[in-house]
Amino acid sequence: MATSMGCLLMLCLVSPILLASTVHGNPWYGLFPQFYDHSCPKAKEIVQSIVAQAVARETRMAASLVRLHFHDCFVKGCDASVLLDNSTTIISEKGSNPNMNSLRGFEVVDEIKAALEATCPGTVSCADILALAARDSTVLVGGPYWDVPLGRRDSLGASIQGSNNDIPAPNNTLPTIITKFKRQGLNIVDVVALSGSHTIGMSRCTSFRQRLYNQTGNGMADSTLDVSYAAQLRQGCPRSGGDNNLFPLDFVSPAKFDNFYFKNLLVGKGLLSSDEVLLTKSAETAALVKAYADDVNLFFQHFAQSMVNMGNISPLTGLQGEIRKNCRRLNNYH
């Protein structure tokens, strides 16, 4: 990376609105937080209210909604392609390896969409619902607030191939993860800051089992994993079976958005291989891990900016795509 380490650790932050407004090099086709202020003034309030109810029912839903936005944006851009169900013309991304039996929160999105359609029919996109719900979820569990640039439109298709290939996986090497981020126009700061979303939420046994039993093919546990933590994990994640057993990504404060995720990495207690490699495989990412473990405000500032950056991946704007009436299907669905 050409960026100096000093710059990485300082706030090299661009104004989110400025950044968003130049997505297409033309401010009129950009995203901006006030997009619905006239067409649907209560849009943000409606989204926040329903997300708050969902998170009150189940705290884990906050992490699920953040992840939904992430898995949307990394495939064909932030266009709500991830929400489309199978149909005669669509092979749903919900059936991909990263998403099957794993991605959740669709019913909350349905509830938000129904409320918005009742108030402002055909106005607020499903893609923008995902972006707002991710921000509201973060705030509800103690994380930072940011203004969400809005004005995305919804895709007319999905890509199960993109979903299988483009979303970073728990067992990817660090260079592969960095490459997948760079393909989306994101950098090293975005990699580490967005990985910090693992301060909340759960992971399935199948996503980290190899670390407990056979990390490098020699029948041994991952040497970067704390021994006592590994023993604890093995109790609920056997060599075979129990694939869907759930474990907190941050065992210290799994329901609170804070910087314990990074503090855990420093003592070998990151759950996924893709978490721990941020400390062990690159001096550049390790410096950021240490900086965020040391300063929660720096992490919050970088996370908020990186969420805006991610939300700016290849949006459909202007007359592109459509505003779906039902997030699960195209408007011309038969």
Tab-separated table of C-alpha atoms in Angstrom:
chain	number	residue	atom	x	y	z
A	1	MET	CA	0.000	0.000	0.000
A	2	ALA	CA	1.309	3.430	-0.864
A	3	THR	CA	-0.585	4.971	2.054
A	4	SER	CA	1.797	5.719	4.902
A	5	MET	CA	1.196	4.011	8.236
A	6	GLY	CA	0.921	7.442	9.842
A	7	CYS	CA	-1.965	8.255	7.537
A	8	LEU	CA	-3.625	4.917	8.267
A	9	LEU	CA	-3.639	5.582	11.977
A	10	MET	CA	-4.705	9.193	11.698
A	11	LEU	CA	-8.127	10.166	10.482
A	12	CYS	CA	-7.629	10.128	6.725
A	13	LEU	CA	-11.350	10.626	6.373
A	14	VAL	CA	-13.123	12.162	3.426
A	15	SER	CA	-16.491	13.785	3.952
A	16	PRO	CA	-19.043	10.999	3.419
A	17	ILE	CA	-21.349	13.308	1.463
A	18	LEU	CA	-18.517	14.537	-0.765
A	19	LEU	CA	-17.358	10.948	-1.297
A	20	ALA	CA	-20.868	9.757	-2.063
A	21	SER	CA	-21.736	12.610	-4.368
A	22	THR	CA	-18.904	11.780	-6.752
A	23	VAL	CA	-19.679	8.067	-7.169
A	24	HIS	CA	-20.381	8.593	-10.873
A	25	GLY	CA	-18.291	11.735	-11.204
A	26	ASN	CA	-21.555	13.639	-11.408
A	27	PRO	CA	-23.078	15.018	-8.211
A	28	TRP	CA	-26.617	14.678	-9.586
A	29	TYR	CA	-26.231	10.918	-9.861
A	30	GLY	CA	-24.652	10.531	-6.454
A	31	LEU	CA	-25.992	9.349	-3.140
A	32	PHE	CA	-26.792	11.791	-0.349
A	33	PRO	CA	-28.380	11.479	3.106
A	34	GLN	CA	-31.279	13.827	2.319
A	35	PHE	CA	-32.449	11.850	-0.726
A	36	TYR	CA	-35.897	11.021	0.743
A	37	ASP	CA	-36.428	14.216	2.748
A	38	HIS	CA	-39.201	15.369	0.388
A	39	SER	CA	-40.409	12.145	-1.224
A	40	CYS	CA	-40.670	10.147	2.032
A	41	PRO	CA	-39.823	12.348	5.041
A	42	LYS	CA	-40.479	9.590	7.595
A	43	ALA	CA	-38.394	6.929	5.806
A	44	LYS	CA	-35.453	6.941	8.246
A	45	GLU	CA	-37.775	7.025	11.253
A	46	ILE	CA	-39.778	4.031	9.953
A	47	VAL	CA	-36.638	1.967	9.331
A	48	GLN	CA	-35.153	2.820	12.724
A	49	SER	CA	-38.355	1.986	14.573
A	50	ILE	CA	-38.735	-1.484	13.033
A	51	VAL	CA	-35.019	-2.295	13.410
A	52	ALA	CA	-35.229	-1.255	17.081
A	53	GLN	CA	-38.180	-3.610	17.645
A	54	ALA	CA	-36.343	-6.469	15.908
A	55	VAL	CA	-33.138	-5.962	17.928
A	56	ALA	CA	-35.182	-5.697	21.147
A	57	ARG	CA	-36.709	-9.105	20.323
A	58	GLU	CA	-33.310	-10.626	19.508
A	59	THR	CA	-30.004	-8.785	19.985
A	60	ARG	CA	-28.274	-11.015	17.449
A	61	MET	CA	-30.434	-9.472	14.720
A	62	ALA	CA	-28.227	-6.352	14.813
A	63	ALA	CA	-25.245	-8.351	13.549
A	64	SER	CA	-27.430	-10.187	11.026
A	65	LEU	CA	-28.620	-6.922	9.459
A	66	VAL	CA	-25.076	-5.488	9.250
A	67	ARG	CA	-23.960	-8.709	7.542
A	68	LEU	CA	-26.877	-8.578	5.089
A	69	HIS	CA	-25.687	-5.161	3.847
A	70	PHE	CA	-22.094	-6.467	3.554
A	71	HIS	CA	-23.124	-9.572	1.588
A	72	ASP	CA	-25.250	-7.373	-0.668
A	73	CYS	CA	-22.572	-4.778	-1.433
A	74	PHE	CA	-19.802	-7.280	-2.228
A	75	VAL	CA	-21.881	-8.846	-5.025
A	76	LYS	CA	-22.712	-6.534	-7.954
A	77	GLY	CA	-22.665	-3.537	-5.609
A	78	CYS	CA	-25.206	-2.345	-3.013
A	79	ASP	CA	-28.296	-3.139	-5.066
A	80	ALA	CA	-30.389	-5.510	-2.882
A	81	SER	CA	-29.610	-8.425	-5.228
A	82	VAL	CA	-29.101	-10.554	-2.092
A	83	LEU	CA	-32.792	-10.213	-1.203
A	84	LEU	CA	-34.190	-11.768	-4.393
A	85	ASP	CA	-35.759	-15.222	-4.049
A	86	ASN	CA	-35.532	-17.935	-6.703
A	87	SER	CA	-37.874	-17.431	-9.648
A	88	THR	CA	-38.082	-18.492	-13.276
A	89	THR	CA	-35.455	-15.873	-14.179
A	90	ILE	CA	-33.477	-15.528	-10.898
A	91	ILE	CA	-31.074	-17.930	-9.204
A	92	SER	CA	-31.065	-16.505	-5.698
A	93	GLU	CA	-27.851	-15.506	-3.922
A	94	LYS	CA	-29.450	-16.949	-0.785
A	95	GLY	CA	-28.342	-20.396	-1.976
A	96	SER	CA	-24.626	-19.521	-2.223
A	97	ASN	CA	-22.004	-21.056	0.078
A	98	PRO	CA	-21.549	-17.911	2.220
A	99	ASN	CA	-25.314	-17.358	2.553
A	100	MET	CA	-27.061	-20.730	2.738
A	101	ASN	CA	-28.323	-21.623	6.246
A	102	SER	CA	-26.461	-18.564	7.456
A	103	LEU	CA	-27.728	-15.222	6.146
A	104	ARG	CA	-30.773	-13.979	8.040
A	105	GLY	CA	-32.900	-10.905	8.726
A	106	PHE	CA	-34.994	-11.126	5.552
A	107	GLU	CA	-38.282	-10.994	7.478
A	108	VAL	CA	-37.209	-7.747	9.174
A	109	VAL	CA	-36.489	-6.234	5.753
A	110	ASP	CA	-39.933	-7.415	4.575
A	111	GLU	CA	-41.536	-5.700	7.553
A	112	ILE	CA	-39.661	-2.443	6.897
A	113	LYS	CA	-40.560	-2.539	3.190
A	114	ALA	CA	-44.258	-3.138	3.913
A	115	ALA	CA	-44.341	-0.150	6.283
A	116	LEU	CA	-42.563	2.090	3.749
A	117	GLU	CA	-44.859	0.977	0.902
A	118	ALA	CA	-47.875	1.828	3.065
A	119	THR	CA	-46.480	5.321	3.707
A	120	CYS	CA	-44.668	6.177	0.453
A	121	PRO	CA	-45.444	3.614	-2.264
A	122	GLY	CA	-42.689	2.845	-4.779
A	123	THR	CA	-40.254	5.328	-3.278
A	124	VAL	CA	-37.648	3.813	-0.937
A	125	SER	CA	-35.390	1.127	-2.388
A	126	CYS	CA	-34.596	-2.182	-0.731
A	127	ALA	CA	-30.891	-1.376	-1.177
A	128	ASP	CA	-31.306	1.786	0.913
A	129	ILE	CA	-33.281	-0.162	3.518
A	130	LEU	CA	-30.265	-2.464	3.936
A	131	ALA	CA	-27.868	0.494	4.284
A	132	LEU	CA	-30.062	2.236	6.879
A	133	ALA	CA	-30.781	-0.972	8.809
A	134	ALA	CA	-27.037	-1.691	9.087
A	135	ARG	CA	-26.394	1.784	10.525
A	136	ASP	CA	-29.362	1.633	12.911
A	137	SER	CA	-28.357	-1.848	14.103
A	138	THR	CA	-24.824	-0.665	14.850
A	139	VAL	CA	-26.068	2.299	16.892
A	140	LEU	CA	-28.627	0.212	18.805
A	141	VAL	CA	-25.922	-2.066	20.214
A	142	GLY	CA	-23.581	0.760	21.190
A	143	GLY	CA	-21.654	1.473	17.997
A	144	PRO	CA	-21.055	4.713	16.083
A	145	TYR	CA	-23.632	6.745	14.152
A	146	TRP	CA	-23.015	7.922	10.594
A	147	ASP	CA	-25.122	9.716	8.000
A	148	VAL	CA	-26.098	7.146	5.370
A	149	PRO	CA	-25.861	8.410	1.791
A	150	LEU	CA	-29.107	7.370	0.040
A	151	GLY	CA	-30.526	7.106	-3.463
A	152	ARG	CA	-29.585	3.555	-4.446
A	153	ARG	CA	-31.956	1.640	-6.693
A	154	ASP	CA	-32.665	-2.093	-6.772
A	155	SER	CA	-31.132	-4.608	-9.154
A	156	LEU	CA	-32.991	-6.482	-11.868
A	157	GLY	CA	-30.952	-9.637	-11.276
A	158	ALA	CA	-28.768	-11.623	-8.878
A	159	SER	CA	-25.410	-13.404	-9.104
A	160	ILE	CA	-24.953	-16.638	-7.191
A	161	GLN	CA	-21.541	-16.948	-8.862
A	162	GLY	CA	-20.521	-13.515	-7.552
A	163	SER	CA	-21.823	-14.459	-4.119
A	164	ASN	CA	-19.737	-17.640	-4.102
A	165	ASN	CA	-16.576	-15.933	-5.375
A	166	ASP	CA	-16.511	-12.324	-4.162
A	167	ILE	CA	-17.478	-12.452	-0.472
A	168	PRO	CA	-14.447	-12.905	1.828
A	169	ALA	CA	-14.548	-16.335	3.503
A	170	PRO	CA	-13.482	-17.338	7.048
A	171	ASN	CA	-10.697	-19.564	5.708
A	172	ASN	CA	-9.369	-17.162	3.052
A	173	THR	CA	-5.745	-16.092	3.365
A	174	LEU	CA	-5.121	-12.441	4.227
A	175	PRO	CA	-3.856	-11.607	0.684
A	176	THR	CA	-7.067	-13.106	-0.755
A	177	ILE	CA	-9.214	-11.083	1.651
A	178	ILE	CA	-7.323	-7.877	0.807
A	179	THR	CA	-7.686	-8.608	-2.930
A	180	LYS	CA	-11.454	-9.125	-2.565
A	181	PHE	CA	-11.723	-5.753	-0.809
A	182	LYS	CA	-9.496	-3.993	-3.359
A	183	ARG	CA	-11.685	-5.301	-6.197
A	184	GLN	CA	-14.521	-3.330	-4.600
A	185	GLY	CA	-12.406	-0.174	-4.315
A	186	LEU	CA	-11.763	-0.682	-0.605
A	187	ASN	CA	-8.376	-0.530	1.127
A	188	ILE	CA	-6.473	-2.002	4.083
A	189	VAL	CA	-8.133	0.327	6.596
A	190	ASP	CA	-11.530	-0.833	5.331
A	191	VAL	CA	-10.461	-4.493	5.698
A	192	VAL	CA	-9.509	-4.120	9.358
A	193	ALA	CA	-12.205	-1.625	10.367
A	194	LEU	CA	-15.041	-3.624	8.753
A	195	SER	CA	-13.715	-6.870	10.263
A	196	GLY	CA	-14.407	-5.102	13.561
A	197	SER	CA	-18.120	-5.712	12.936
A	198	HIS	CA	-17.293	-9.133	14.424
A	199	THR	CA	-17.492	-7.413	17.792
A	200	ILE	CA	-21.146	-8.562	17.604
A	201	GLY	CA	-22.845	-11.648	16.257
A	202	MET	CA	-22.319	-15.385	16.071
A	203	SER	CA	-20.489	-17.853	13.876
A	204	ARG	CA	-21.205	-21.492	13.096
A	205	CYS	CA	-18.852	-24.313	14.091
A	206	THR	CA	-18.368	-25.172	10.420
A	207	SER	CA	-16.720	-21.754	9.847
A	208	PHE	CA	-13.806	-22.352	12.236
A	209	ARG	CA	-13.629	-26.123	12.833
A	210	GLN	CA	-10.396	-26.491	10.845
A	211	ARG	CA	-8.640	-24.184	13.335
A	212	LEU	CA	-9.456	-26.568	16.179
A	213	TYR	CA	-8.361	-29.839	14.573
A	214	ASN	CA	-6.427	-29.534	11.338
A	215	GLN	CA	-5.410	-26.019	10.374
A	216	THR	CA	-2.550	-26.832	7.991
A	217	GLY	CA	-3.290	-30.468	7.145
A	218	ASN	CA	-1.035	-31.916	9.858
A	219	GLY	CA	-3.841	-32.812	12.265
A	220	MET	CA	-2.868	-30.014	14.651
A	221	ALA	CA	-4.807	-27.006	15.943
A	222	ASP	CA	-3.965	-23.529	14.673
A	223	SER	CA	-0.856	-22.454	16.594
A	224	THR	CA	-2.088	-18.833	16.713
A	225	LEU	CA	-5.205	-19.885	18.656
A	226	ASP	CA	-5.023	-19.612	22.449
A	227	VAL	CA	-4.839	-23.166	23.859
A	228	SER	CA	-7.458	-22.770	26.596
A	229	TYR	CA	-9.837	-20.953	24.239
A	230	ALA	CA	-9.407	-23.756	21.672
A	231	ALA	CA	-10.224	-26.385	24.327
A	232	GLN	CA	-13.360	-24.463	25.254
A	233	LEU	CA	-14.456	-24.245	21.604
A	234	ARG	CA	-13.901	-27.974	21.023
A	235	GLN	CA	-16.523	-28.767	23.663
A	236	GLY	CA	-19.242	-27.316	21.438
A	237	CYS	CA	-17.627	-27.855	18.034
A	238	PRO	CA	-16.743	-31.554	17.571
A	239	ARG	CA	-14.666	-33.005	14.710
A	240	SER	CA	-17.882	-34.004	12.972
A	241	GLY	CA	-21.483	-32.995	13.551
A	242	GLY	CA	-22.713	-29.814	15.193
A	243	ASP	CA	-22.026	-27.764	12.064
A	244	ASN	CA	-24.641	-25.164	12.984
A	245	ASN	CA	-23.676	-24.815	16.668
A	246	LEU	CA	-23.250	-21.097	17.319
A	247	PHE	CA	-20.388	-19.280	19.043
A	248	PRO	CA	-19.939	-15.547	19.697
A	249	LEU	CA	-17.358	-13.868	17.455
A	250	ASP	CA	-16.403	-11.706	20.452
A	251	PHE	CA	-16.699	-13.892	23.558
A	252	VAL	CA	-16.108	-10.983	25.978
A	253	SER	CA	-19.031	-8.730	24.978
A	254	PRO	CA	-20.931	-10.481	22.180
A	255	ALA	CA	-23.967	-8.176	22.278
A	256	LYS	CA	-22.102	-4.852	22.530
A	257	PHE	CA	-20.441	-2.990	19.692
A	258	ASP	CA	-17.023	-2.122	21.145
A	259	ASN	CA	-13.327	-2.816	20.503
A	260	PHE	CA	-13.017	-6.102	22.420
A	261	TYR	CA	-12.837	-7.916	19.082
A	262	PHE	CA	-9.418	-6.329	18.554
A	263	LYS	CA	-8.319	-6.850	22.162
A	264	ASN	CA	-9.217	-10.546	21.766
A	265	LEU	CA	-7.051	-10.836	18.642
A	266	LEU	CA	-4.044	-9.571	20.627
A	267	VAL	CA	-4.299	-12.571	22.986
A	268	GLY	CA	-4.995	-15.251	20.357
A	269	LYS	CA	-8.726	-15.330	20.952
A	270	GLY	CA	-10.108	-14.379	17.568
A	271	LEU	CA	-12.671	-16.975	16.501
A	272	LEU	CA	-12.174	-17.177	12.742
A	273	SER	CA	-8.919	-17.654	10.886
A	274	SER	CA	-9.828	-14.532	8.866
A	275	ASP	CA	-9.935	-12.602	12.161
A	276	GLU	CA	-6.613	-13.742	13.646
A	277	VAL	CA	-4.617	-13.311	10.398
A	278	LEU	CA	-5.176	-9.558	10.691
A	279	LEU	CA	-2.693	-9.684	13.576
A	280	THR	CA	-0.373	-12.469	12.477
A	281	LYS	CA	0.140	-12.104	8.704
A	282	SER	CA	0.785	-8.414	8.010
A	283	ALA	CA	2.561	-5.627	9.892
A	284	GLU	CA	0.214	-3.110	8.292
A	285	THR	CA	-3.025	-4.782	9.420
A	286	ALA	CA	-1.482	-5.664	12.809
A	287	ALA	CA	-0.710	-1.986	13.444
A	288	LEU	CA	-4.377	-1.153	12.849
A	289	VAL	CA	-5.540	-4.009	15.110
A	290	LYS	CA	-3.339	-2.615	17.891
A	291	ALA	CA	-4.468	0.958	17.261
A	292	TYR	CA	-8.166	-0.016	17.443
A	293	ALA	CA	-7.607	-2.167	20.540
A	294	ASP	CA	-6.001	0.860	22.147
A	295	ASP	CA	-8.505	3.517	21.035
A	296	VAL	CA	-12.195	2.690	20.640
A	297	ASN	CA	-12.931	6.171	19.247
A	298	LEU	CA	-10.439	5.685	16.415
A	299	PHE	CA	-12.086	2.349	15.606
A	300	PHE	CA	-15.559	3.921	15.648
A	301	GLN	CA	-14.486	6.758	13.341
A	302	HIS	CA	-12.814	4.411	10.872
A	303	PHE	CA	-15.683	1.912	11.005
A	304	ALA	CA	-18.266	4.612	10.245
A	305	GLN	CA	-16.224	5.882	7.279
A	306	SER	CA	-15.600	2.351	5.989
A	307	MET	CA	-19.324	1.579	6.138
A	308	VAL	CA	-19.956	4.662	3.972
A	309	ASN	CA	-17.194	3.502	1.611
A	310	MET	CA	-18.716	0.020	1.391
A	311	GLY	CA	-22.193	1.497	0.870
A	312	ASN	CA	-20.813	3.351	-2.162
A	313	ILE	CA	-19.854	0.186	-4.062
A	314	SER	CA	-21.384	0.391	-7.567
A	315	PRO	CA	-24.844	1.700	-6.672
A	316	LEU	CA	-27.590	1.807	-9.273
A	317	THR	CA	-28.843	5.415	-9.498
A	318	GLY	CA	-30.959	7.680	-11.655
A	319	LEU	CA	-33.046	5.522	-13.992
A	320	GLN	CA	-31.013	2.325	-13.486
A	321	GLY	CA	-32.712	-0.703	-11.945
A	322	GLU	CA	-36.035	-0.151	-10.206
A	323	ILE	CA	-37.625	0.489	-6.816
A	324	ARG	CA	-38.966	-2.937	-5.849
A	325	LYS	CA	-42.387	-3.082	-4.217
A	326	ASN	CA	-41.458	-6.408	-2.616
A	327	CYS	CA	-37.760	-6.869	-1.847
A	328	ARG	CA	-37.914	-10.599	-2.676
A	329	ARG	CA	-38.959	-10.203	-6.296
A	330	LEU	CA	-38.839	-7.962	-9.335
A	331	ASN	CA	-41.807	-5.707	-10.045
A	332	ASN	CA	-42.569	-7.591	-13.284
A	333	TYR	CA	-42.539	-10.928	-11.423
A	334	HIS	CA	-45.080	-13.428	-12.774
